[in-house]
């Protein structure tokens, strides 16, 4: 897997975590999903910045 494929996968996973989240009254599961999306975003940012092509 190359860098672009890895980034595509992580971006896709991040978006899946954000689908259908309740904004007004987040459940524990919604909060967990949001935390997962945040983790994917941090990974994406790190890969874009630190990992060479």
N, CA, C, O and CB atoms as a CASP TS submission, in Angstrom:
PFRMAT TS
TARGET T0000
AUTHOR 0000-0000-0000
METHOD Language model
MODEL 1
PARENT N/A
ATOM      1  N   UNK     1       0.856  -1.172   0.000  1.00  0.00           N
ATOM      2  CA  UNK     1       0.000   0.000   0.000  1.00  0.00           C
ATOM      3  C   UNK     1       0.901   1.235   0.000  1.00  0.00           C
ATOM      4  O   UNK     1       1.807   1.356   0.825  1.00  0.00           O
ATOM      5  CB  UNK     1      -0.973  -0.002   1.231  1.00  0.00           C
ATOM      6  N   UNK     2       0.641   2.142  -0.931  1.00  0.00           N
ATOM      7  CA  UNK     2       1.444   3.359  -0.965  1.00  0.00           C
ATOM      8  C   UNK     2       0.780   4.461  -0.125  1.00  0.00           C
ATOM      9  O   UNK     2      -0.312   4.282   0.416  1.00  0.00           O
ATOM     10  CB  UNK     2       1.640   3.835  -2.426  1.00  0.00           C
ATOM     11  N   UNK     3       1.457   5.578  -0.037  1.00  0.00           N
ATOM     12  CA  UNK     3       0.995   6.679   0.812  1.00  0.00           C
ATOM     13  C   UNK     3      -0.400   7.164   0.403  1.00  0.00           C
ATOM     14  O   UNK     3      -1.254   7.373   1.265  1.00  0.00           O
ATOM     15  CB  UNK     3       1.990   7.842   0.752  1.00  0.00           C
ATOM     16  N   UNK     4      -0.639   7.343  -0.881  1.00  0.00           N
ATOM     17  CA  UNK     4      -1.939   7.853  -1.333  1.00  0.00           C
ATOM     18  C   UNK     4      -3.073   6.880  -1.041  1.00  0.00           C
ATOM     19  O   UNK     4      -4.162   7.296  -0.645  1.00  0.00           O
ATOM     20  CB  UNK     4      -1.896   8.148  -2.822  1.00  0.00           C
ATOM     21  N   UNK     5      -2.827   5.603  -1.229  1.00  0.00           N
ATOM     22  CA  UNK     5      -3.856   4.605  -0.925  1.00  0.00           C
ATOM     23  C   UNK     5      -4.148   4.579   0.575  1.00  0.00           C
ATOM     24  O   UNK     5      -5.302   4.456   0.987  1.00  0.00           O
ATOM     25  CB  UNK     5      -3.414   3.204  -1.408  1.00  0.00           C
ATOM     26  N   UNK     6      -3.106   4.695   1.378  1.00  0.00           N
ATOM     27  CA  UNK     6      -3.299   4.732   2.829  1.00  0.00           C
ATOM     28  C   UNK     6      -4.114   5.958   3.228  1.00  0.00           C
ATOM     29  O   UNK     6      -5.025   5.859   4.049  1.00  0.00           O
ATOM     30  CB  UNK     6      -1.939   4.734   3.558  1.00  0.00           C
ATOM     31  N   UNK     7      -3.790   7.112   2.651  1.00  0.00           N
ATOM     32  CA  UNK     7      -4.530   8.331   2.961  1.00  0.00           C
ATOM     33  C   UNK     7      -5.987   8.230   2.503  1.00  0.00           C
ATOM     34  O   UNK     7      -6.893   8.664   3.214  1.00  0.00           O
ATOM     35  CB  UNK     7      -3.854   9.539   2.305  1.00  0.00           C
ATOM     36  N   UNK     8      -6.209   7.666   1.336  1.00  0.00           N
ATOM     37  CA  UNK     8      -7.584   7.480   0.857  1.00  0.00           C
ATOM     38  C   UNK     8      -8.381   6.606   1.820  1.00  0.00           C
ATOM     39  O   UNK     8      -9.527   6.915   2.149  1.00  0.00           O
ATOM     40  CB  UNK     8      -7.585   6.851  -0.550  1.00  0.00           C
ATOM     41  N   UNK     9      -7.765   5.514   2.270  1.00  0.00           N
ATOM     42  CA  UNK     9      -8.426   4.619   3.208  1.00  0.00           C
ATOM     43  C   UNK     9      -8.769   5.342   4.511  1.00  0.00           C
ATOM     44  O   UNK     9      -9.892   5.243   5.006  1.00  0.00           O
ATOM     45  CB  UNK     9      -7.540   3.406   3.495  1.00  0.00           C
ATOM     46  N   UNK    10      -7.799   6.067   5.060  1.00  0.00           N
ATOM     47  CA  UNK    10      -8.027   6.772   6.323  1.00  0.00           C
ATOM     48  C   UNK    10      -9.089   7.852   6.186  1.00  0.00           C
ATOM     49  O   UNK    10      -9.916   8.023   7.082  1.00  0.00           O
ATOM     50  CB  UNK    10      -6.732   7.387   6.821  1.00  0.00           C
ATOM     51  N   UNK    11      -9.076   8.578   5.082  1.00  0.00           N
ATOM     52  CA  UNK    11     -10.100   9.606   4.854  1.00  0.00           C
ATOM     53  C   UNK    11     -11.491   8.986   4.771  1.00  0.00           C
ATOM     54  O   UNK    11     -12.455   9.516   5.324  1.00  0.00           O
ATOM     55  CB  UNK    11      -9.799  10.390   3.566  1.00  0.00           C
ATOM     56  N   UNK    12     -11.579   7.862   4.076  1.00  0.00           N
ATOM     57  CA  UNK    12     -12.857   7.159   3.947  1.00  0.00           C
ATOM     58  C   UNK    12     -13.351   6.696   5.325  1.00  0.00           C
ATOM     59  O   UNK    12     -14.526   6.861   5.654  1.00  0.00           O
ATOM     60  CB  UNK    12     -12.716   5.945   2.986  1.00  0.00           C
ATOM     61  N   UNK    13     -12.468   6.129   6.110  1.00  0.00           N
ATOM     62  CA  UNK    13     -12.848   5.662   7.441  1.00  0.00           C
ATOM     63  C   UNK    13     -13.286   6.821   8.334  1.00  0.00           C
ATOM     64  O   UNK    13     -14.246   6.704   9.096  1.00  0.00           O
ATOM     65  CB  UNK    13     -11.684   4.912   8.091  1.00  0.00           C
ATOM     66  N   UNK    14     -12.572   7.937   8.229  1.00  0.00           N
ATOM     67  CA  UNK    14     -12.936   9.121   9.023  1.00  0.00           C
ATOM     68  C   UNK    14     -14.356   9.575   8.673  1.00  0.00           C
ATOM     69  O   UNK    14     -15.151   9.870   9.565  1.00  0.00           O
ATOM     70  CB  UNK    14     -11.925  10.279   8.780  1.00  0.00           C
ATOM     71  N   UNK    15     -14.668   9.631   7.397  1.00  0.00           N
ATOM     72  CA  UNK    15     -16.004  10.065   6.965  1.00  0.00           C
ATOM     73  C   UNK    15     -17.087   9.101   7.429  1.00  0.00           C
ATOM     74  O   UNK    15     -18.172   9.527   7.825  1.00  0.00           O
ATOM     75  CB  UNK    15     -16.052  10.199   5.443  1.00  0.00           C
ATOM     76  N   UNK    16     -16.797   7.802   7.381  1.00  0.00           N
ATOM     77  CA  UNK    16     -17.770   6.813   7.864  1.00  0.00           C
ATOM     78  C   UNK    16     -18.109   7.037   9.328  1.00  0.00           C
ATOM     79  O   UNK    16     -19.251   6.838   9.743  1.00  0.00           O
ATOM     80  CB  UNK    16     -17.233   5.395   7.671  1.00  0.00           C
ATOM     81  N   UNK    17     -17.123   7.450  10.106  1.00  0.00           N
ATOM     82  CA  UNK    17     -17.356   7.670  11.540  1.00  0.00           C
ATOM     83  C   UNK    17     -18.266   8.873  11.798  1.00  0.00           C
ATOM     84  O   UNK    17     -18.918   8.950  12.839  1.00  0.00           O
ATOM     85  CB  UNK    17     -16.024   7.870  12.263  1.00  0.00           C
ATOM     86  N   UNK    18     -18.308   9.814  10.842  1.00  0.00           N
ATOM     87  CA  UNK    18     -19.082  11.038  11.047  1.00  0.00           C
ATOM     88  C   UNK    18     -20.517  10.963  10.521  1.00  0.00           C
ATOM     89  O   UNK    18     -21.323  11.853  10.792  1.00  0.00           O
ATOM     90  CB  UNK    18     -18.380  12.183  10.391  1.00  0.00           C
ATOM     91  N   UNK    19     -20.835   9.918   9.780  1.00  0.00           N
ATOM     92  CA  UNK    19     -22.173   9.787   9.199  1.00  0.00           C
ATOM     93  C   UNK    19     -23.204   9.557  10.296  1.00  0.00           C
ATOM     94  O   UNK    19     -23.069   8.640  11.107  1.00  0.00           O
ATOM     95  CB  UNK    19     -22.214   8.632   8.174  1.00  0.00           C
ATOM     96  N   UNK    20     -24.223  10.390  10.312  1.00  0.00           N
ATOM     97  CA  UNK    20     -25.356  10.195  11.200  1.00  0.00           C
ATOM     98  C   UNK    20     -25.134  10.508  12.663  1.00  0.00           C
ATOM     99  O   UNK    20     -25.916  10.068  13.506  1.00  0.00           O
ATOM    100  CB  UNK    20     -25.791   8.834  11.094  1.00  0.00           C
ATOM    101  N   UNK    21     -24.098  11.251  12.989  1.00  0.00           N
ATOM    102  CA  UNK    21     -23.889  11.585  14.396  1.00  0.00           C
ATOM    103  C   UNK    21     -24.934  12.584  14.865  1.00  0.00           C
ATOM    104  O   UNK    21     -25.245  13.547  14.164  1.00  0.00           O
ATOM    105  CB  UNK    21     -22.478  12.148  14.618  1.00  0.00           C
ATOM    106  N   UNK    22     -25.471  12.349  16.052  1.00  0.00           N
ATOM    107  CA  UNK    22     -26.424  13.284  16.652  1.00  0.00           C
ATOM    108  C   UNK    22     -25.677  14.436  17.287  1.00  0.00           C
ATOM    109  O   UNK    22     -24.848  14.228  18.173  1.00  0.00           O
ATOM    110  CB  UNK    22     -27.314  12.578  17.696  1.00  0.00           C
ATOM    111  N   UNK    23     -25.959  15.640  16.846  1.00  0.00           N
ATOM    112  CA  UNK    23     -25.209  16.804  17.343  1.00  0.00           C
ATOM    113  C   UNK    23     -25.754  17.340  18.674  1.00  0.00           C
ATOM    114  O   UNK    23     -24.977  17.724  19.548  1.00  0.00           O
ATOM    115  CB  UNK    23     -25.238  17.915  16.302  1.00  0.00           C
ATOM    116  N   UNK    24     -27.064  17.367  18.830  1.00  0.00           N
ATOM    117  CA  UNK    24     -27.627  17.970  20.038  1.00  0.00           C
ATOM    118  C   UNK    24     -27.445  17.117  21.286  1.00  0.00           C
ATOM    119  O   UNK    24     -27.094  17.631  22.348  1.00  0.00           O
ATOM    120  CB  UNK    24     -29.085  18.236  19.834  1.00  0.00           C
ATOM    121  N   UNK    25     -27.680  15.825  21.160  1.00  0.00           N
ATOM    122  CA  UNK    25     -27.603  14.920  22.301  1.00  0.00           C
ATOM    123  C   UNK    25     -26.758  13.705  21.941  1.00  0.00           C
ATOM    124  O   UNK    25     -27.285  12.614  21.722  1.00  0.00           O
ATOM    125  CB  UNK    25     -29.015  14.486  22.752  1.00  0.00           C
ATOM    126  N   UNK    26     -25.454  13.900  21.883  1.00  0.00           N
ATOM    127  CA  UNK    26     -24.608  12.781  21.455  1.00  0.00           C
ATOM    128  C   UNK    26     -24.640  11.634  22.467  1.00  0.00           C
ATOM    129  O   UNK    26     -24.485  11.845  23.670  1.00  0.00           O
ATOM    130  CB  UNK    26     -23.165  13.258  21.251  1.00  0.00           C
ATOM    131  N   UNK    27     -24.837  10.452  21.971  1.00  0.00           N
ATOM    132  CA  UNK    27     -24.787   9.270  22.822  1.00  0.00           C
ATOM    133  C   UNK    27     -23.320   8.901  23.069  1.00  0.00           C
ATOM    134  O   UNK    27     -22.412   9.486  22.480  1.00  0.00           O
ATOM    135  CB  UNK    27     -25.564   8.079  22.172  1.00  0.00           C
ATOM    136  N   UNK    28     -23.113   7.944  23.929  1.00  0.00           N
ATOM    137  CA  UNK    28     -21.746   7.456  24.158  1.00  0.00           C
ATOM    138  C   UNK    28     -21.152   6.916  22.861  1.00  0.00           C
ATOM    139  O   UNK    28     -19.973   7.120  22.573  1.00  0.00           O
ATOM    140  CB  UNK    28     -21.731   6.358  25.251  1.00  0.00           C
ATOM    141  N   UNK    29     -21.987   6.224  22.081  1.00  0.00           N
ATOM    142  CA  UNK    29     -21.505   5.679  20.812  1.00  0.00           C
ATOM    143  C   UNK    29     -21.139   6.804  19.846  1.00  0.00           C
ATOM    144  O   UNK    29     -20.110   6.733  19.175  1.00  0.00           O
ATOM    145  CB  UNK    29     -22.567   4.761  20.182  1.00  0.00           C
ATOM    146  N   UNK    30     -21.984   7.853  19.771  1.00  0.00           N
ATOM    147  CA  UNK    30     -21.685   8.999  18.906  1.00  0.00           C
ATOM    148  C   UNK    30     -20.365   9.649  19.316  1.00  0.00           C
ATOM    149  O   UNK    30     -19.560  10.025  18.463  1.00  0.00           O
ATOM    150  CB  UNK    30     -22.830  10.035  18.963  1.00  0.00           C
ATOM    151  N   UNK    31     -20.150   9.777  20.614  1.00  0.00           N
ATOM    152  CA  UNK    31     -18.903  10.378  21.096  1.00  0.00           C
ATOM    153  C   UNK    31     -17.714   9.489  20.734  1.00  0.00           C
ATOM    154  O   UNK    31     -16.655   9.992  20.359  1.00  0.00           O
ATOM    155  CB  UNK    31     -18.961  10.602  22.627  1.00  0.00           C
ATOM    156  N   UNK    32     -17.883   8.184  20.846  1.00  0.00           N
ATOM    157  CA  UNK    32     -16.829   7.258  20.469  1.00  0.00           C
ATOM    158  C   UNK    32     -16.514   7.385  18.983  1.00  0.00           C
ATOM    159  O   UNK    32     -15.348   7.413  18.590  1.00  0.00           O
ATOM    160  CB  UNK    32     -17.230   5.818  20.811  1.00  0.00           C
ATOM    161  N   UNK    33     -17.560   7.461  18.156  1.00  0.00           N
ATOM    162  CA  UNK    33     -17.373   7.624  16.716  1.00  0.00           C
ATOM    163  C   UNK    33     -16.639   8.932  16.414  1.00  0.00           C
ATOM    164  O   UNK    33     -15.740   8.956  15.573  1.00  0.00           O
ATOM    165  CB  UNK    33     -18.733   7.593  15.989  1.00  0.00           C
ATOM    166  N   UNK    34     -17.015  10.015  17.092  1.00  0.00           N
ATOM    167  CA  UNK    34     -16.358  11.307  16.901  1.00  0.00           C
ATOM    168  C   UNK    34     -14.886  11.217  17.289  1.00  0.00           C
ATOM    169  O   UNK    34     -14.021  11.752  16.595  1.00  0.00           O
ATOM    170  CB  UNK    34     -17.063  12.401  17.725  1.00  0.00           C
ATOM    171  N   UNK    35     -14.609  10.542  18.393  1.00  0.00           N
ATOM    172  CA  UNK    35     -13.217  10.360  18.820  1.00  0.00           C
ATOM    173  C   UNK    35     -12.425   9.548  17.799  1.00  0.00           C
ATOM    174  O   UNK    35     -11.256   9.838  17.543  1.00  0.00           O
ATOM    175  CB  UNK    35     -13.165   9.670  20.188  1.00  0.00           C
ATOM    176  N   UNK    36     -13.058   8.535  17.217  1.00  0.00           N
ATOM    177  CA  UNK    36     -12.401   7.743  16.179  1.00  0.00           C
ATOM    178  C   UNK    36     -12.080   8.623  14.966  1.00  0.00           C
ATOM    179  O   UNK    36     -10.979   8.554  14.419  1.00  0.00           O
ATOM    180  CB  UNK    36     -13.293   6.547  15.759  1.00  0.00           C
ATOM    181  N   UNK    37     -13.043   9.447  14.551  1.00  0.00           N
ATOM    182  CA  UNK    37     -12.826  10.349  13.414  1.00  0.00           C
ATOM    183  C   UNK    37     -11.675  11.305  13.705  1.00  0.00           C
ATOM    184  O   UNK    37     -10.854  11.577  12.829  1.00  0.00           O
ATOM    185  CB  UNK    37     -14.110  11.144  13.096  1.00  0.00           C
ATOM    186  N   UNK    38     -11.614  11.810  14.923  1.00  0.00           N
ATOM    187  CA  UNK    38     -10.519  12.707  15.309  1.00  0.00           C
ATOM    188  C   UNK    38      -9.164  11.992  15.234  1.00  0.00           C
ATOM    189  O   UNK    38      -8.167  12.581  14.817  1.00  0.00           O
ATOM    190  CB  UNK    38     -10.751  13.250  16.732  1.00  0.00           C
ATOM    191  N   UNK    39      -9.140  10.731  15.638  1.00  0.00           N
ATOM    192  CA  UNK    39      -7.910   9.944  15.565  1.00  0.00           C
ATOM    193  C   UNK    39      -7.480   9.758  14.120  1.00  0.00           C
ATOM    194  O   UNK    39      -6.304   9.916  13.792  1.00  0.00           O
ATOM    195  CB  UNK    39      -8.099   8.580  16.240  1.00  0.00           C
ATOM    196  N   UNK    40      -8.437   9.422  13.254  1.00  0.00           N
ATOM    197  CA  UNK    40      -8.104   9.285  11.830  1.00  0.00           C
ATOM    198  C   UNK    40      -7.570  10.600  11.273  1.00  0.00           C
ATOM    199  O   UNK    40      -6.628  10.594  10.480  1.00  0.00           O
ATOM    200  CB  UNK    40      -9.339   8.832  11.025  1.00  0.00           C
ATOM    201  N   UNK    41      -8.148  11.713  11.670  1.00  0.00           N
ATOM    202  CA  UNK    41      -7.692  13.023  11.190  1.00  0.00           C
ATOM    203  C   UNK    41      -6.256  13.294  11.633  1.00  0.00           C
ATOM    204  O   UNK    41      -5.452  13.800  10.851  1.00  0.00           O
ATOM    205  CB  UNK    41      -8.623  14.140  11.703  1.00  0.00           C
ATOM    206  N   UNK    42      -5.933  12.962  12.875  1.00  0.00           N
ATOM    207  CA  UNK    42      -4.562  13.153  13.354  1.00  0.00           C
ATOM    208  C   UNK    42      -3.582  12.269  12.573  1.00  0.00           C
ATOM    209  O   UNK    42      -2.481  12.706  12.239  1.00  0.00           O
ATOM    210  CB  UNK    42      -4.473  12.841  14.864  1.00  0.00           C
ATOM    211  N   UNK    43      -3.982  11.033  12.284  1.00  0.00           N
ATOM    212  CA  UNK    43      -3.130  10.153  11.478  1.00  0.00           C
ATOM    213  C   UNK    43      -2.923  10.712  10.080  1.00  0.00           C
ATOM    214  O   UNK    43      -1.804  10.714   9.566  1.00  0.00           O
ATOM    215  CB  UNK    43      -3.738   8.755  11.392  1.00  0.00           C
ATOM    216  N   UNK    44      -3.988  11.181   9.471  1.00  0.00           N
ATOM    217  CA  UNK    44      -3.905  11.762   8.127  1.00  0.00           C
ATOM    218  C   UNK    44      -2.948  12.943   8.130  1.00  0.00           C
ATOM    219  O   UNK    44      -2.069  13.040   7.274  1.00  0.00           O
ATOM    220  CB  UNK    44      -5.300  12.203   7.629  1.00  0.00           C
ATOM    221  N   UNK    45      -3.120  13.838   9.091  1.00  0.00           N
ATOM    222  CA  UNK    45      -2.250  15.015   9.186  1.00  0.00           C
ATOM    223  C   UNK    45      -0.787  14.610   9.364  1.00  0.00           C
ATOM    224  O   UNK    45       0.102  15.179   8.731  1.00  0.00           O
ATOM    225  CB  UNK    45      -2.691  15.913  10.351  1.00  0.00           C
ATOM    226  N   UNK    46      -0.542  13.620  10.232  1.00  0.00           N
ATOM    227  CA  UNK    46       0.818  13.179  10.463  1.00  0.00           C
ATOM    228  C   UNK    46       1.420  12.574   9.207  1.00  0.00           C
ATOM    229  O   UNK    46       2.556  12.893   8.857  1.00  0.00           O
ATOM    230  CB  UNK    46       0.862  12.179  11.598  1.00  0.00           C
ATOM    231  N   UNK    47       0.687  11.710   8.524  1.00  0.00           N
ATOM    232  CA  UNK    47       1.202  11.074   7.308  1.00  0.00           C
ATOM    233  C   UNK    47       1.507  12.117   6.241  1.00  0.00           C
ATOM    234  O   UNK    47       2.552  12.065   5.593  1.00  0.00           O
ATOM    235  CB  UNK    47       0.195  10.043   6.769  1.00  0.00           C
ATOM    236  N   UNK    48       0.596  13.058   6.062  1.00  0.00           N
ATOM    237  CA  UNK    48       0.814  14.104   5.056  1.00  0.00           C
ATOM    238  C   UNK    48       2.056  14.925   5.359  1.00  0.00           C
ATOM    239  O   UNK    48       2.766  15.349   4.447  1.00  0.00           O
ATOM    240  CB  UNK    48      -0.401  15.022   4.973  1.00  0.00           C
ATOM    241  N   UNK    49       2.315  15.146   6.628  1.00  0.00           N
ATOM    242  CA  UNK    49       3.439  16.002   7.019  1.00  0.00           C
ATOM    243  C   UNK    49       4.767  15.237   7.119  1.00  0.00           C
ATOM    244  O   UNK    49       5.807  15.746   6.702  1.00  0.00           O
ATOM    245  CB  UNK    49       3.136  16.665   8.351  1.00  0.00           C
ATOM    246  N   UNK    50       4.732  14.029   7.666  1.00  0.00           N
ATOM    247  CA  UNK    50       5.974  13.358   8.032  1.00  0.00           C
ATOM    248  C   UNK    50       6.418  12.220   7.109  1.00  0.00           C
ATOM    249  O   UNK    50       7.612  11.933   7.023  1.00  0.00           O
ATOM    250  CB  UNK    50       5.836  12.830   9.390  1.00  0.00           C
ATOM    251  N   UNK    51       5.503  11.585   6.438  1.00  0.00           N
ATOM    252  CA  UNK    51       5.858  10.395   5.662  1.00  0.00           C
ATOM    253  C   UNK    51       6.237  10.801   4.242  1.00  0.00           C
ATOM    254  O   UNK    51       5.448  11.434   3.540  1.00  0.00           O
ATOM    255  CB  UNK    51       4.687   9.376   5.642  1.00  0.00           C
ATOM    256  N   UNK    52       7.443  10.435   3.824  1.00  0.00           N
ATOM    257  CA  UNK    52       7.847  10.780   2.450  1.00  0.00           C
ATOM    258  C   UNK    52       7.079   9.947   1.425  1.00  0.00           C
ATOM    259  O   UNK    52       6.535   8.887   1.736  1.00  0.00           O
ATOM    260  CB  UNK    52       9.365  10.570   2.267  1.00  0.00           C
ATOM    261  N   UNK    53       7.052  10.451   0.210  1.00  0.00           N
ATOM    262  CA  UNK    53       6.394   9.733  -0.892  1.00  0.00           C
ATOM    263  C   UNK    53       7.107   8.449  -1.072  1.00  0.00           C
ATOM    264  O   UNK    53       6.745   7.658  -1.942  1.00  0.00           O
ATOM    265  CB  UNK    53       6.384  10.545  -2.212  1.00  0.00           C
TER
END
